[in-house]
Amino acid sequence: MPHVAKLAINENRLQSHIDELALISENPPPVVTRILFSDADLRARAFVKRLAEEAGLHLRQDAIGNLFVRWAGQNPDLPAVATGSHMDAIPNAGKFDGVVGVLGAMEALRALQRAGIHPKRSIELIIFTAEEPTRFGLGCIGSRLLAGTLSPEKAALLKDRDGTTLESWRRQVGWADGDLSSVRLPQHRYSAFVELHIEQGPLLDKEKIPIGIVEKIAAPSTLRLELTGVGGHAGAVLMPERHDALLAGAEIALAVEKAALTSGSADTVATTGIFRIEPGAVNSVPCQAHLEIDLRDTQARTRDSALAQIERSIREICRRRGVTSALERVATDPPVICDPKLVSLIAQTCSTLGVPAKPMISRAYHDSSFMAQICPTAMIFIPCRKGYSHRPDEYSSPEQIKTGVTVLAHTLAALSSAG
Ligand code: GLV
Ligand code: MN
Ligand code: MN
């Protein structure tokens, strides 16, 4: 680490930016909802562009809407150091998930500028498009395309609930000039990527430790299931004649829970987070059910065997109930091991700053999961109250955020001064 005096973070301005961004939402406060391509998503982008301009930083947007805020280094030909996160938010979310890693990184850059540092390597803040899966059922669309783990052809054809494709949305919002194939970045474009994020779990808060250093990111997977039964009059169709899509779905949701509980790993978690039925009338037997299932584990082996168990249960339940199923594996991603050198650099930075830190596993997925495919990657976690996240009462204090931003800024200083 270079001899940089402890960098001064302007936590008041950062907090007021976090508060301002939280008001850019599809729902009134304290709820934050910012779904890809919504008016709130587009206004949040305009907000962050304004902050980049105010900081005198160069901004580029790629064909999927990933934003790159660049502070040119003394040697712009060297691979840059990258940081960043996302600003989109699931329905009924809070104001810190992703945002701390975007606005916190912006403040880290400003702190480095104020300290008169001239980085050798350029530093780029990346604001990734659609880390959350809300519109298309697939998370991390921006970072998957950057890393090349999602093909541009498949991305273009992703459909939302209304059947509108991603390509058609790109046209509607005026991003269609560039081709999606131009989003992919080469290996070694960045020398490192470090993401600051709230923990989204209870450990740091419970143990009163200000920083977590992520060594591993769990393996997530998502399934999408369409069940087609036979509808009919709720009074006229007798029970032995029924092929109720909701009841098949309900049994499947219980089988999903059971697959996690019996996987043999305490780290397996499974959620049926979306369950919609048609036609949705009290006096009509449900003929259609749409389920989306999220299954994760720290180990791919137990995740995969739970996945296979769920698929077997779906087949058995549907056969028994005379309901047909169409199952799509939307994503099955591997667990990610963070770069050991980067993890030790962050640990050393914390120790130099006198900030207690502990190694952690991230049970949530992040854009880091995909950046790790193209450059050395690690994450800095800060506590959030009781581990609450993906809900409006998500909270990290200004002091906790400041500590995270200080560690990030010093880590970026060290990485960008390396030859
Ligand atoms: C990210 O938001 C996740 O669901 O882990
Ligand atoms: Mn999230
Ligand atoms: Mn997040």
mmCIF file of C-alpha atoms in Angstrom, residues 39 234 282:
data_model
loop_
_atom_site.group_PDB
_atom_site.id
_atom_site.type_symbol
_atom_site.label_atom_id
_atom_site.label_comp_id
_atom_site.label_asym_id
_atom_site.label_seq_id
_atom_site.Cartn_x
_atom_site.Cartn_y
_atom_site.Cartn_z
ATOM 1 C CA ASP A 39 -38.785 5.303 -15.537
ATOM 2 C CA ALA A 234 -65.567 -24.443 -9.305
ATOM 3 C CA VAL A 282 -62.619 -17.572 -6.986
#
